[in-house]
Amino acid sequence: AGTNNYSWTFTPTDTNNYNTKTGTVSITVESITISSIKAMFNQGSAKYYTSGTLDDLKARLAVDKVYNDNSTSRLNAGDYSLSGDISTAGTVTVTVTYTSTPQEDPAVTDFTDTFDVEITAVELESISATFAPTGDIYLSSELDDLKSYLTVTGTYNDGSTGAVTDYTLTTSGGALSLGTVTVTVTSGEDNSITDTFTVTVVADPVVIELPIPEAGELTYSGEEFDIVKELTNLSEEQVMKYFDVTGESVGRNAGGYKVKFRIKDEYIGSVKWVQPVTRATLGTDGNTVELEWTILKAKVSAYWDGGNAKWVVTPDNIAETTESNFLTQVYTNSDGKEFNDIDKLAGGRTYQVTARINPAYANNIELDETTQALMGSGDEAYTYTPEYVPSIWEKILGFLKANWLWLVIGLAALILLIIIIVVAAKRRKSKEEREAKKAAKEEEKARREEERRLQQERLEEERRLQREKLEAEREIAKAKQEAELEKIRAQAQLSGAAGI
C-alpha cells in the first residue's frame, strides 16, 4: 500500500518491426480497511418484552463489517454490543457498536449502526389460587382471614410466573356462610383476571371456660401427694379430659414442685382460662399454665421426760415412723465425754442432755412453735443427774463404824457369813432392780403402743371422712359441670337453629 515507482519493460513478439522498450511508472495502492458496519434485524412475528434483555435481540440480528472495497464479513454475536432502553413498551431504537482491532485498524475505531425493535409490555394473563387451611374455618372468620391459607400464582404473557399479593376476595353473599362457599379471587393488577376456590365454613365452637389450676396447702405426712387430685378448683376428671400434665405432678417430701397443664391439641380454641393467674404462670402461647405447689414440713411437738432423761416427740398424722426416730439425744458429762446410750450413765454425775432433729428427717419435720420456744432453734441442753445408789459394802462399813465396839469380838467369826450375806443380798437387789426396770419398760411400751393404736384409728377415721367429703364435692362439681354443659349444648342448638 502507498505510492511507489515501478519499472516496466516492453518486449515485442514481433522483433522485426518492434524494439524492446523500458521505463518507470508511479502507482498508488490503497489498503483494505473497514469503512462501516451494517445491522440487519428481522423481528418477524417474534415478541420481545420489557422483562427481556438486549442480548435476547441477537437471535434475529445479523451484523456485517463493510470494507472500503465494498466487500463484507459477518460478525459473531460476541463481537459487538447493544445499547438502548427496552424497559418501556413501544418502538425502541437499539444501537450496535463494533470496535475494530489494532490489526484491522491501527486507530481502533468504534463503528455503529442502529435498528428498531417493537417491545411489548409484560402483562398478567391468568391467576391460580390454591387454598390450604390448617384447621376449621369458622362462621365468625372474615374473608381476609382466608389469605393466611391462600397462595395466588400469576402467569404473565412473557411466560414467567410469580406470586400475586395484590388481590381481593369476594363471595356471592358478600361474606362467609355455613356450608361450602365459593370465593372469587380478583387480581389487583387487572380486575378482569379471576380465579375461584371453595371453603367449608363451620359454626363457631362452644368455648369451655375453666379456672387456672390452684392447689390447697399440703403438709408432709409420709405419704405421696398427686397434685391433680389435690387441686381445689378443678376435678381430676376435668384435668384428665382437657389437659396434658407434665413435670412434677407427684411429690412426697416437703419442698417446692412445678407442674405444667397444657390444653390438649383437640381442645385448643374451645377451652380457655377464665381466672387471673396467682401462683401459676401463663405461657406465651396462652394454652399452657405452670403451677408451683408446695409440701410444707410437718410440725411435731416434744416434751421433757425427766424420769427417763430425754425429750419425747408426739407426732401428728405422720404414718412413716415412730417418734423415737425424730430426735437424736447426746449426754455429755463434765469431762466432755459424750454418750448416746442412757444405760451407760453413771449415778451421781451431772450430764448435759442435748436434743436435735434427726438429720434424716430434717427436710420434712420441724418442731412446732411451742416446742421451739422450749428448745430454742431445735437444739437445747438439759442437766440430768442420775440418782446415787450406795453399794452394799458402803452400807456394811457404815454399820461397822457405828457398832465396832460390839462387833469387834465376833468380827473374825462373822466375816465369812457377812460376805455370803452381802453377796446374796447384792444379787437379789440387782435382780429385783432389773426386773423392776424391765416391768417399767414393758408398761411404757404397752402404753405407747396403745397411744399409737388410738392415734392410728383416729387418723384412719379422719382420712375416711376426708375421702367421703372429697367424693361428695366431686359429685357436686360433676353435677354442676354436666348441668353447665347441658346449658351450653342447649344454647348451641338454639344458636344453630337461629343461624339456619
Short mmCIF file of C-alpha atoms in Angstrom, two decimals:
data_model
loop_
_atom_site.label_atom_id
_atom_site.label_comp_id
_atom_site.label_asym_id
_atom_site.label_seq_id
_atom_site.Cartn_x
_atom_site.Cartn_y
_atom_site.Cartn_z
CA ALA A 1 0.00 0.00 0.00
CA GLY A 2 1.11 3.53 -0.68
CA THR A 3 2.63 5.38 -3.74
CA ASN A 4 5.70 3.75 -5.33
CA ASN A 5 7.67 3.92 -8.65
CA TYR A 6 7.74 0.70 -10.59
CA SER A 7 9.95 -0.12 -13.67
CA TRP A 8 8.44 -1.65 -16.74
CA THR A 9 9.75 -3.43 -19.86
CA PHE A 10 8.01 -3.89 -23.20
CA THR A 11 9.12 -6.96 -25.01
CA PRO A 12 7.57 -7.24 -28.54
CA THR A 13 6.59 -10.53 -30.01
CA ASP A 14 7.37 -9.14 -33.43
CA THR A 15 11.03 -8.21 -33.09
CA ASN A 16 11.28 -7.49 -36.82
CA ASN A 17 9.03 -4.49 -36.56
CA TYR A 18 9.25 -3.54 -32.84
CA ASN A 19 12.00 -2.85 -30.40
CA THR A 20 12.20 -3.63 -26.68
CA LYS A 21 11.35 -0.61 -24.52
CA THR A 22 11.77 0.17 -20.71
CA GLY A 23 10.61 2.91 -18.36
CA THR A 24 9.09 3.73 -14.88
CA VAL A 25 5.60 4.41 -13.57
CA SER A 26 4.24 5.78 -10.20
CA ILE A 27 1.36 3.68 -8.72
CA THR A 28 -0.73 4.44 -5.60
CA VAL A 29 -2.25 1.36 -3.82
CA GLU A 30 -4.88 1.62 -1.01
CA SER A 31 -5.16 -0.86 1.98
CA ILE A 32 -8.40 -2.77 2.53
CA THR A 33 -10.00 -1.21 5.69
CA ILE A 34 -13.38 -1.19 7.46
CA SER A 35 -15.50 1.66 6.33
CA SER A 36 -18.69 0.87 8.34
CA ILE A 37 -20.88 -1.82 9.87
CA LYS A 38 -24.35 -2.82 8.79
CA ALA A 39 -27.05 -4.10 11.25
CA MET A 40 -29.85 -6.22 9.81
CA PHE A 41 -32.68 -7.06 12.31
CA ASN A 42 -35.54 -9.31 11.28
CA GLN A 43 -38.15 -9.31 14.09
CA GLY A 44 -40.85 -11.03 12.09
CA SER A 45 -43.55 -12.42 14.39
CA ALA A 46 -41.23 -12.65 17.39
CA LYS A 47 -42.22 -10.72 20.52
CA TYR A 48 -39.79 -9.06 22.85
CA TYR A 49 -40.95 -7.95 26.32
CA THR A 50 -39.97 -5.24 28.73
CA SER A 51 -38.75 -8.01 31.05
CA GLY A 52 -36.17 -9.19 28.50
CA THR A 53 -32.53 -8.19 27.84
CA LEU A 54 -30.77 -6.59 24.86
CA ASP A 55 -28.84 -9.79 24.21
CA ASP A 56 -32.18 -11.54 23.50
CA LEU A 57 -32.32 -9.48 20.26
CA LYS A 58 -29.14 -11.01 18.85
CA ALA A 59 -31.04 -14.15 17.87
CA ARG A 60 -32.65 -12.22 15.00
CA LEU A 61 -29.82 -9.76 14.34
CA ALA A 62 -27.04 -10.02 11.76
CA VAL A 63 -24.14 -7.51 11.76
CA ASP A 64 -21.60 -7.21 8.85
CA LYS A 65 -18.33 -5.35 8.62
CA VAL A 66 -18.26 -3.33 5.34
CA TYR A 67 -14.79 -2.70 3.81
CA ASN A 68 -13.68 0.12 1.52
CA ASP A 69 -13.63 -2.25 -1.41
CA ASN A 70 -17.35 -2.95 -0.74
CA SER A 71 -16.67 -6.45 0.49
CA THR A 72 -18.25 -7.66 3.75
CA SER A 73 -17.70 -10.18 6.55
CA ARG A 74 -20.18 -11.38 9.22
CA LEU A 75 -19.53 -10.60 12.90
CA ASN A 76 -20.15 -13.12 15.66
CA ALA A 77 -22.70 -12.25 18.38
CA GLY A 78 -19.95 -11.80 20.90
CA ASP A 79 -18.00 -9.35 18.72
CA TYR A 80 -20.38 -6.44 19.15
CA SER A 81 -22.54 -4.85 21.86
CA LEU A 82 -26.03 -3.43 22.01
CA SER A 83 -27.29 -0.34 23.84
CA GLY A 84 -30.73 1.13 24.32
CA ASP A 85 -33.68 1.06 26.75
CA ILE A 86 -36.18 -1.77 26.20
CA SER A 87 -37.87 -1.45 29.62
CA THR A 88 -40.65 0.60 28.07
CA ALA A 89 -43.16 -0.79 25.58
CA GLY A 90 -43.24 0.59 22.04
CA THR A 91 -40.77 1.10 19.16
CA VAL A 92 -37.25 1.31 20.54
CA THR A 93 -34.08 2.22 18.63
CA VAL A 94 -31.14 -0.02 19.54
CA THR A 95 -27.52 0.91 18.75
CA VAL A 96 -24.99 -1.70 17.61
CA THR A 97 -21.34 -0.93 18.40
CA TYR A 98 -18.27 -2.70 17.00
CA THR A 99 -14.71 -1.72 17.99
CA SER A 100 -12.04 -2.58 15.40
CA THR A 101 -8.91 -4.44 16.40
CA PRO A 102 -5.41 -2.93 16.06
CA GLN A 103 -4.67 -5.41 13.27
CA GLU A 104 -7.68 -4.21 11.29
CA ASP A 105 -7.35 -0.55 12.11
CA PRO A 106 -4.37 0.90 13.94
CA ALA A 107 -6.61 3.77 15.04
CA VAL A 108 -9.04 1.27 16.80
CA THR A 109 -12.26 2.90 15.71
CA ASP A 110 -15.81 2.43 17.09
CA PHE A 111 -18.29 1.69 14.27
CA THR A 112 -22.03 1.94 15.00
CA ASP A 113 -25.34 1.27 13.34
CA THR A 114 -28.94 1.25 14.60
CA PHE A 115 -32.13 -0.73 14.16
CA ASP A 116 -35.68 -0.56 15.50
CA VAL A 117 -37.43 -3.21 17.54
CA GLU A 118 -41.03 -3.42 18.80
CA ILE A 119 -41.17 -4.01 22.61
CA THR A 120 -44.29 -5.47 24.27
CA ALA A 121 -45.30 -4.66 27.89
CA VAL A 122 -45.41 -7.57 30.39
CA GLU A 123 -48.99 -8.21 31.39
CA LEU A 124 -50.80 -10.70 33.65
CA GLU A 125 -52.67 -13.31 31.67
CA SER A 126 -54.12 -15.57 34.40
CA ILE A 127 -54.02 -16.41 38.10
CA SER A 128 -54.25 -19.69 40.01
CA ALA A 129 -55.50 -19.77 43.64
CA THR A 130 -54.50 -22.63 45.99
CA PHE A 131 -56.33 -22.76 49.35
CA ALA A 132 -54.78 -24.97 52.06
CA PRO A 133 -56.29 -24.35 55.54
CA THR A 134 -54.63 -25.92 58.58
CA GLY A 135 -57.80 -26.06 60.65
CA ASP A 136 -61.52 -25.38 60.62
CA ILE A 137 -62.84 -22.13 59.14
CA TYR A 138 -65.48 -20.71 61.46
CA LEU A 139 -68.51 -18.59 60.63
CA SER A 140 -67.08 -15.66 62.60
CA SER A 141 -63.99 -15.54 60.31
CA GLU A 142 -63.53 -12.58 57.95
CA LEU A 143 -62.88 -13.11 54.24
CA ASP A 144 -59.41 -11.61 54.55
CA ASP A 145 -58.64 -14.18 57.29
CA LEU A 146 -58.51 -16.77 54.48
CA LYS A 147 -55.48 -15.06 52.92
CA SER A 148 -53.19 -16.66 55.51
CA TYR A 149 -54.05 -20.06 53.95
CA LEU A 150 -54.14 -18.85 50.31
CA THR A 151 -51.40 -18.87 47.65
CA VAL A 152 -52.09 -16.95 44.41
CA THR A 153 -49.75 -17.53 41.45
CA GLY A 154 -49.83 -15.34 38.33
CA THR A 155 -48.87 -16.35 34.77
CA TYR A 156 -47.64 -13.50 32.50
CA ASN A 157 -47.57 -13.03 28.71
CA ASP A 158 -43.78 -13.39 28.67
CA GLY A 159 -44.15 -16.95 30.02
CA SER A 160 -42.99 -16.13 33.54
CA THR A 161 -44.85 -16.90 36.78
CA GLY A 162 -44.79 -15.27 40.20
CA ALA A 163 -46.64 -14.78 43.45
CA VAL A 164 -49.54 -12.35 43.34
CA THR A 165 -50.10 -10.44 46.57
CA ASP A 166 -52.39 -7.70 45.29
CA TYR A 167 -55.83 -9.27 45.13
CA THR A 168 -59.28 -9.11 46.69
CA LEU A 169 -61.66 -11.84 47.92
CA THR A 170 -65.41 -11.78 47.35
CA THR A 171 -68.38 -14.13 47.65
CA SER A 172 -71.83 -14.01 46.13
CA GLY A 173 -73.30 -13.17 49.54
CA GLY A 174 -70.61 -10.68 50.46
CA ALA A 175 -69.37 -12.75 53.45
CA LEU A 176 -68.84 -16.30 54.67
CA SER A 177 -71.85 -18.51 55.42
CA LEU A 178 -72.30 -22.01 56.80
CA GLY A 179 -71.51 -24.85 54.40
CA THR A 180 -69.45 -24.86 51.20
CA VAL A 181 -68.76 -21.33 49.93
CA THR A 182 -67.19 -20.33 46.59
CA VAL A 183 -64.71 -17.49 46.96
CA THR A 184 -63.59 -15.39 43.97
CA VAL A 185 -60.02 -14.09 43.82
CA THR A 186 -59.67 -10.91 41.70
CA SER A 187 -56.24 -9.62 40.70
CA GLY A 188 -55.41 -6.08 41.68
CA GLU A 189 -53.25 -5.68 38.54
CA ASP A 190 -56.13 -6.49 36.20
CA ASN A 191 -59.55 -6.89 37.79
CA SER A 192 -60.75 -8.83 34.77
CA ILE A 193 -58.50 -11.74 35.73
CA THR A 194 -60.00 -14.02 38.41
CA ASP A 195 -59.92 -17.49 39.87
CA THR A 196 -62.09 -19.27 42.45
CA PHE A 197 -61.75 -21.75 45.29
CA THR A 198 -64.17 -23.33 47.77
CA VAL A 199 -64.10 -23.28 51.55
CA THR A 200 -66.16 -25.26 54.07
CA VAL A 201 -67.43 -22.99 56.85
CA VAL A 202 -68.50 -24.47 60.19
CA ALA A 203 -70.23 -22.98 63.19
CA ASP A 204 -68.05 -21.37 65.86
CA PRO A 205 -67.12 -23.84 68.64
CA VAL A 206 -68.67 -23.64 72.09
CA VAL A 207 -65.95 -22.33 74.37
CA ILE A 208 -65.49 -24.19 77.66
CA GLU A 209 -64.22 -21.87 80.39
CA LEU A 210 -62.06 -23.44 83.08
CA PRO A 211 -60.22 -21.82 86.00
CA ILE A 212 -56.45 -21.79 86.19
CA PRO A 213 -55.38 -24.71 88.47
CA GLU A 214 -54.88 -23.92 92.15
CA ALA A 215 -53.71 -26.27 94.92
CA GLY A 216 -54.54 -26.19 98.60
CA GLU A 217 -51.97 -26.20 101.38
CA LEU A 218 -50.29 -29.60 101.68
CA THR A 219 -48.28 -30.83 104.68
CA TYR A 220 -45.78 -33.68 104.78
CA SER A 221 -47.40 -36.88 106.08
CA GLY A 222 -45.02 -39.58 104.88
CA GLU A 223 -47.42 -40.40 102.04
CA GLU A 224 -47.29 -39.40 98.36
CA PHE A 225 -49.37 -36.48 97.04
CA ASP A 226 -50.75 -36.33 93.48
CA ILE A 227 -51.33 -32.62 92.75
CA VAL A 228 -54.04 -33.43 90.18
CA LYS A 229 -56.09 -34.95 93.00
CA GLU A 230 -55.31 -32.06 95.33
CA LEU A 231 -56.48 -29.17 93.08
CA THR A 232 -59.08 -27.02 94.80
CA ASN A 233 -60.87 -25.66 91.70
CA LEU A 234 -60.59 -28.40 89.03
CA SER A 235 -61.71 -32.01 89.30
CA GLU A 236 -59.44 -34.89 88.39
CA GLU A 237 -61.86 -35.80 85.58
CA GLN A 238 -61.62 -32.30 84.07
CA VAL A 239 -57.83 -32.35 84.17
CA MET A 240 -57.54 -35.78 82.55
CA LYS A 241 -60.03 -34.82 79.81
CA TYR A 242 -58.78 -31.38 78.79
CA PHE A 243 -55.09 -31.19 79.72
CA ASP A 244 -51.74 -32.84 79.20
CA VAL A 245 -49.92 -32.84 82.56
CA THR A 246 -46.11 -32.80 82.66
CA GLY A 247 -43.47 -32.00 85.26
CA GLU A 248 -43.51 -32.70 88.99
CA SER A 249 -47.13 -33.71 89.46
CA VAL A 250 -46.35 -36.19 92.27
CA GLY A 251 -44.39 -35.46 95.44
CA ARG A 252 -43.76 -36.96 98.86
CA ASN A 253 -41.10 -34.86 100.60
CA ALA A 254 -41.50 -31.28 101.78
CA GLY A 255 -40.41 -28.63 99.27
CA GLY A 256 -41.43 -26.83 96.10
CA TYR A 257 -42.64 -28.50 92.89
CA LYS A 258 -43.57 -27.32 89.39
CA VAL A 259 -46.13 -28.91 87.09
CA LYS A 260 -47.45 -27.83 83.66
CA PHE A 261 -51.04 -28.05 82.46
CA ARG A 262 -51.34 -27.71 78.67
CA ILE A 263 -54.67 -27.69 76.84
CA LYS A 264 -54.81 -30.77 74.59
CA ASP A 265 -54.50 -30.08 70.87
CA GLU A 266 -58.07 -31.16 70.15
CA TYR A 267 -59.40 -28.60 72.67
CA ILE A 268 -57.22 -25.62 71.73
CA GLY A 269 -59.64 -22.86 70.79
CA SER A 270 -62.58 -24.46 72.57
CA VAL A 271 -61.14 -24.35 76.10
CA LYS A 272 -59.78 -21.20 77.72
CA TRP A 273 -58.65 -19.99 81.14
CA VAL A 274 -61.00 -17.60 82.89
CA GLN A 275 -59.47 -16.54 86.19
CA PRO A 276 -56.36 -14.41 86.91
CA VAL A 277 -53.03 -16.12 87.43
CA THR A 278 -51.96 -16.20 91.08
CA ARG A 279 -49.41 -18.89 91.95
CA ALA A 280 -49.45 -20.10 88.35
CA THR A 281 -47.65 -18.70 85.27
CA LEU A 282 -49.48 -18.47 81.95
CA GLY A 283 -47.34 -19.46 78.93
CA THR A 284 -46.86 -17.18 75.93
CA ASP A 285 -48.97 -19.50 73.76
CA GLY A 286 -51.94 -18.91 76.05
CA ASN A 287 -52.54 -22.66 76.28
CA THR A 288 -50.03 -23.67 78.99
CA VAL A 289 -50.01 -22.90 82.72
CA GLU A 290 -47.10 -23.70 85.04
CA LEU A 291 -48.24 -24.22 88.63
CA GLU A 292 -45.89 -24.00 91.59
CA TRP A 293 -47.08 -26.11 94.52
CA THR A 294 -45.52 -26.80 97.92
CA ILE A 295 -45.47 -29.54 100.52
CA LEU A 296 -44.89 -27.93 103.92
CA LYS A 297 -42.85 -29.51 106.68
CA ALA A 298 -44.84 -31.41 109.28
CA LYS A 299 -44.85 -29.81 112.71
CA VAL A 300 -44.27 -32.03 115.74
CA SER A 301 -44.18 -31.20 119.44
CA ALA A 302 -41.85 -32.54 122.14
CA TYR A 303 -41.74 -32.51 125.94
CA TRP A 304 -39.01 -33.16 128.50
CA ASP A 305 -39.37 -36.51 130.23
CA GLY A 306 -37.30 -36.00 133.33
CA GLY A 307 -37.92 -39.51 134.60
CA ASN A 308 -36.35 -41.03 131.54
CA ALA A 309 -33.96 -38.13 130.99
CA LYS A 310 -34.91 -37.43 127.35
CA TRP A 311 -37.08 -35.40 125.03
CA VAL A 312 -40.14 -37.25 123.74
CA VAL A 313 -41.76 -36.31 120.40
CA THR A 314 -45.52 -36.53 119.84
CA PRO A 315 -46.03 -36.60 116.02
CA ASP A 316 -49.41 -35.83 114.47
CA ASN A 317 -50.70 -37.56 111.30
CA ILE A 318 -47.30 -38.88 110.26
CA ALA A 319 -47.61 -42.51 109.24
CA GLU A 320 -44.00 -43.03 108.31
CA THR A 321 -42.26 -43.96 111.55
CA THR A 322 -42.33 -43.81 115.35
CA GLU A 323 -41.47 -40.76 117.42
CA SER A 324 -38.25 -42.30 118.67
CA ASN A 325 -36.62 -41.69 115.32
CA PHE A 326 -37.36 -37.95 115.08
CA LEU A 327 -34.85 -36.73 117.69
CA THR A 328 -31.25 -37.61 118.43
CA GLN A 329 -30.04 -37.12 122.02
CA VAL A 330 -26.47 -36.76 123.32
CA TYR A 331 -25.43 -36.94 127.00
CA THR A 332 -22.22 -35.05 127.86
CA ASN A 333 -20.50 -35.37 131.26
CA SER A 334 -18.33 -32.77 132.99
CA ASP A 335 -15.23 -34.25 131.32
CA GLY A 336 -16.66 -33.51 127.87
CA LYS A 337 -17.25 -37.16 127.04
CA GLU A 338 -20.40 -37.87 125.02
CA PHE A 339 -22.77 -40.83 125.43
CA ASN A 340 -25.66 -41.89 123.20
CA ASP A 341 -26.77 -44.77 125.43
CA ILE A 342 -28.55 -43.67 128.60
CA ASP A 343 -27.79 -47.02 130.26
CA LYS A 344 -24.09 -46.12 130.31
CA LEU A 345 -24.58 -43.03 132.52
CA ALA A 346 -23.02 -43.18 135.97
CA GLY A 347 -25.05 -42.31 139.08
CA GLY A 348 -24.24 -39.16 140.97
CA ARG A 349 -22.70 -37.37 137.94
CA THR A 350 -24.19 -34.42 136.07
CA TYR A 351 -24.82 -34.62 132.31
CA GLN A 352 -25.92 -32.11 129.68
CA VAL A 353 -28.76 -33.61 127.57
CA THR A 354 -28.80 -32.18 124.04
CA ALA A 355 -31.67 -32.94 121.62
CA ARG A 356 -31.67 -32.30 117.87
CA ILE A 357 -33.98 -33.07 114.94
CA ASN A 358 -32.72 -36.27 113.30
CA PRO A 359 -30.90 -35.19 110.07
CA ALA A 360 -32.67 -37.99 108.23
CA TYR A 361 -35.99 -36.15 108.76
CA ALA A 362 -34.80 -32.54 108.88
CA ASN A 363 -36.15 -31.80 105.38
CA ASN A 364 -39.64 -32.99 106.28
CA ILE A 365 -40.06 -32.45 110.03
CA GLU A 366 -39.84 -29.34 112.20
CA LEU A 367 -40.74 -28.58 115.78
CA ASP A 368 -43.90 -26.59 116.43
CA GLU A 369 -43.77 -23.09 117.89
CA THR A 370 -44.35 -24.21 121.48
CA THR A 371 -41.53 -26.75 121.41
CA GLN A 372 -39.21 -24.31 119.64
CA ALA A 373 -39.84 -21.86 122.45
CA LEU A 374 -38.65 -24.54 124.88
CA MET A 375 -35.77 -25.82 122.80
CA GLY A 376 -34.63 -22.63 121.12
CA SER A 377 -33.86 -23.39 117.49
CA GLY A 378 -34.38 -27.13 117.89
CA ASP A 379 -31.19 -27.76 119.93
CA GLU A 380 -31.25 -27.41 123.73
CA ALA A 381 -29.26 -28.87 126.67
CA TYR A 382 -30.76 -30.01 129.98
CA THR A 383 -28.92 -31.10 133.14
CA TYR A 384 -29.52 -34.68 134.26
CA THR A 385 -28.03 -36.21 137.43
CA PRO A 386 -28.82 -39.91 137.87
CA GLU A 387 -29.69 -40.92 141.47
CA TYR A 388 -26.70 -42.12 143.53
CA VAL A 389 -27.28 -45.63 144.95
CA PRO A 390 -24.67 -46.67 147.63
CA SER A 391 -23.22 -50.13 147.36
CA ILE A 392 -23.73 -52.86 149.94
CA TRP A 393 -20.11 -52.53 151.05
CA GLU A 394 -20.61 -48.90 151.88
CA LYS A 395 -23.64 -49.84 153.96
CA ILE A 396 -21.70 -52.56 155.85
CA LEU A 397 -18.77 -50.27 156.55
CA GLY A 398 -21.11 -47.65 157.95
CA PHE A 399 -22.73 -50.18 160.20
CA LEU A 400 -19.36 -51.46 161.42
CA LYS A 401 -18.15 -47.96 162.09
CA ALA A 402 -21.20 -47.24 164.22
CA ASN A 403 -21.10 -50.53 166.15
CA TRP A 404 -17.44 -51.57 166.16
CA LEU A 405 -17.18 -51.92 169.96
CA TRP A 406 -19.89 -54.54 169.93
CA LEU A 407 -18.79 -56.31 166.86
CA VAL A 408 -15.02 -56.40 167.21
CA ILE A 409 -15.06 -59.71 169.13
CA GLY A 410 -17.26 -61.53 166.66
CA LEU A 411 -15.84 -59.88 163.54
CA ALA A 412 -13.43 -62.62 162.66
CA ALA A 413 -16.10 -65.30 163.05
CA LEU A 414 -18.75 -63.42 161.15
CA ILE A 415 -16.61 -62.20 158.23
CA LEU A 416 -17.34 -65.25 156.15
CA LEU A 417 -21.05 -65.15 156.97
CA ILE A 418 -21.24 -61.45 156.28
CA ILE A 419 -19.55 -61.89 152.92
CA ILE A 420 -22.06 -64.57 151.99
CA ILE A 421 -24.97 -62.47 153.15
CA VAL A 422 -23.69 -59.37 151.31
CA VAL A 423 -23.15 -61.23 148.08
CA ALA A 424 -26.60 -62.82 148.25
CA ALA A 425 -28.23 -59.50 149.08
CA LYS A 426 -26.45 -57.75 146.22
CA ARG A 427 -27.51 -60.36 143.72
CA ARG A 428 -31.09 -60.27 144.93
CA LYS A 429 -31.12 -56.46 144.80
CA SER A 430 -29.72 -56.35 141.29
CA LYS A 431 -32.23 -58.92 140.09
CA GLU A 432 -35.13 -57.00 141.59
CA GLU A 433 -33.93 -53.74 140.06
CA ARG A 434 -33.55 -55.35 136.66
CA GLU A 435 -36.99 -56.91 136.89
CA ALA A 436 -38.47 -53.59 138.03
CA LYS A 437 -36.82 -51.72 135.15
CA LYS A 438 -37.94 -54.40 132.72
CA ALA A 439 -41.51 -54.21 134.02
CA ALA A 440 -41.46 -50.42 133.77
CA LYS A 441 -40.18 -50.58 130.18
CA GLU A 442 -42.83 -53.14 129.27
CA GLU A 443 -45.52 -50.97 130.82
CA GLU A 444 -44.23 -47.88 128.98
CA LYS A 445 -44.02 -49.82 125.73
CA ALA A 446 -47.62 -51.05 126.16
CA ARG A 447 -48.77 -47.51 126.93
CA ARG A 448 -47.08 -46.14 123.78
CA GLU A 449 -48.44 -48.97 121.65
CA GLU A 450 -51.94 -48.19 122.89
CA GLU A 451 -51.45 -44.48 122.16
CA ARG A 452 -50.21 -45.25 118.65
CA ARG A 453 -53.14 -47.61 118.05
CA LEU A 454 -55.64 -44.98 119.15
CA GLN A 455 -53.86 -42.33 117.10
CA GLN A 456 -53.88 -44.60 114.03
CA GLU A 457 -57.61 -45.28 114.47
CA ARG A 458 -58.26 -41.54 114.78
CA LEU A 459 -56.13 -40.85 111.69
CA GLU A 460 -57.90 -43.53 109.65
CA GLU A 461 -61.31 -42.15 110.71
CA GLU A 462 -60.25 -38.62 109.68
CA ARG A 463 -59.00 -39.88 106.32
CA ARG A 464 -62.25 -41.79 105.75
CA LEU A 465 -64.27 -38.66 106.48
CA GLN A 466 -61.97 -36.63 104.22
CA ARG A 467 -62.38 -39.12 101.38
CA GLU A 468 -66.17 -39.08 101.79
CA LYS A 469 -66.08 -35.29 101.75
CA LEU A 470 -63.93 -35.21 98.62
CA GLU A 471 -66.19 -37.74 96.90
CA ALA A 472 -69.24 -35.65 97.76
CA GLU A 473 -67.52 -32.49 96.47
CA ARG A 474 -66.51 -34.25 93.27
CA GLU A 475 -70.07 -35.50 92.72
CA ILE A 476 -71.41 -31.98 93.26
CA ALA A 477 -68.77 -30.49 90.89
CA LYS A 478 -69.51 -33.17 88.31
CA ALA A 479 -73.26 -32.49 88.53
CA LYS A 480 -72.61 -28.75 88.14
CA GLN A 481 -70.35 -29.42 85.14
CA GLU A 482 -72.95 -31.67 83.49
CA ALA A 483 -75.64 -29.04 84.06
CA GLU A 484 -73.37 -26.33 82.63
CA LEU A 485 -72.52 -28.45 79.58
CA GLU A 486 -76.22 -29.23 79.04
CA LYS A 487 -76.93 -25.49 79.18
CA ILE A 488 -74.14 -24.80 76.68
CA ARG A 489 -75.44 -27.52 74.33
CA ALA A 490 -78.94 -26.05 74.50
CA GLN A 491 -77.57 -22.59 73.72
CA ALA A 492 -75.57 -24.04 70.82
CA GLN A 493 -78.69 -25.75 69.41
CA LEU A 494 -80.65 -22.50 69.74
CA SER A 495 -77.79 -20.59 68.04
CA GLY A 496 -77.66 -23.18 65.22
CA ALA A 497 -81.43 -23.04 64.73
CA ALA A 498 -81.30 -19.25 64.62
CA GLY A 499 -78.46 -19.38 62.01
CA ILE A 500 -80.45 -21.78 59.79
#
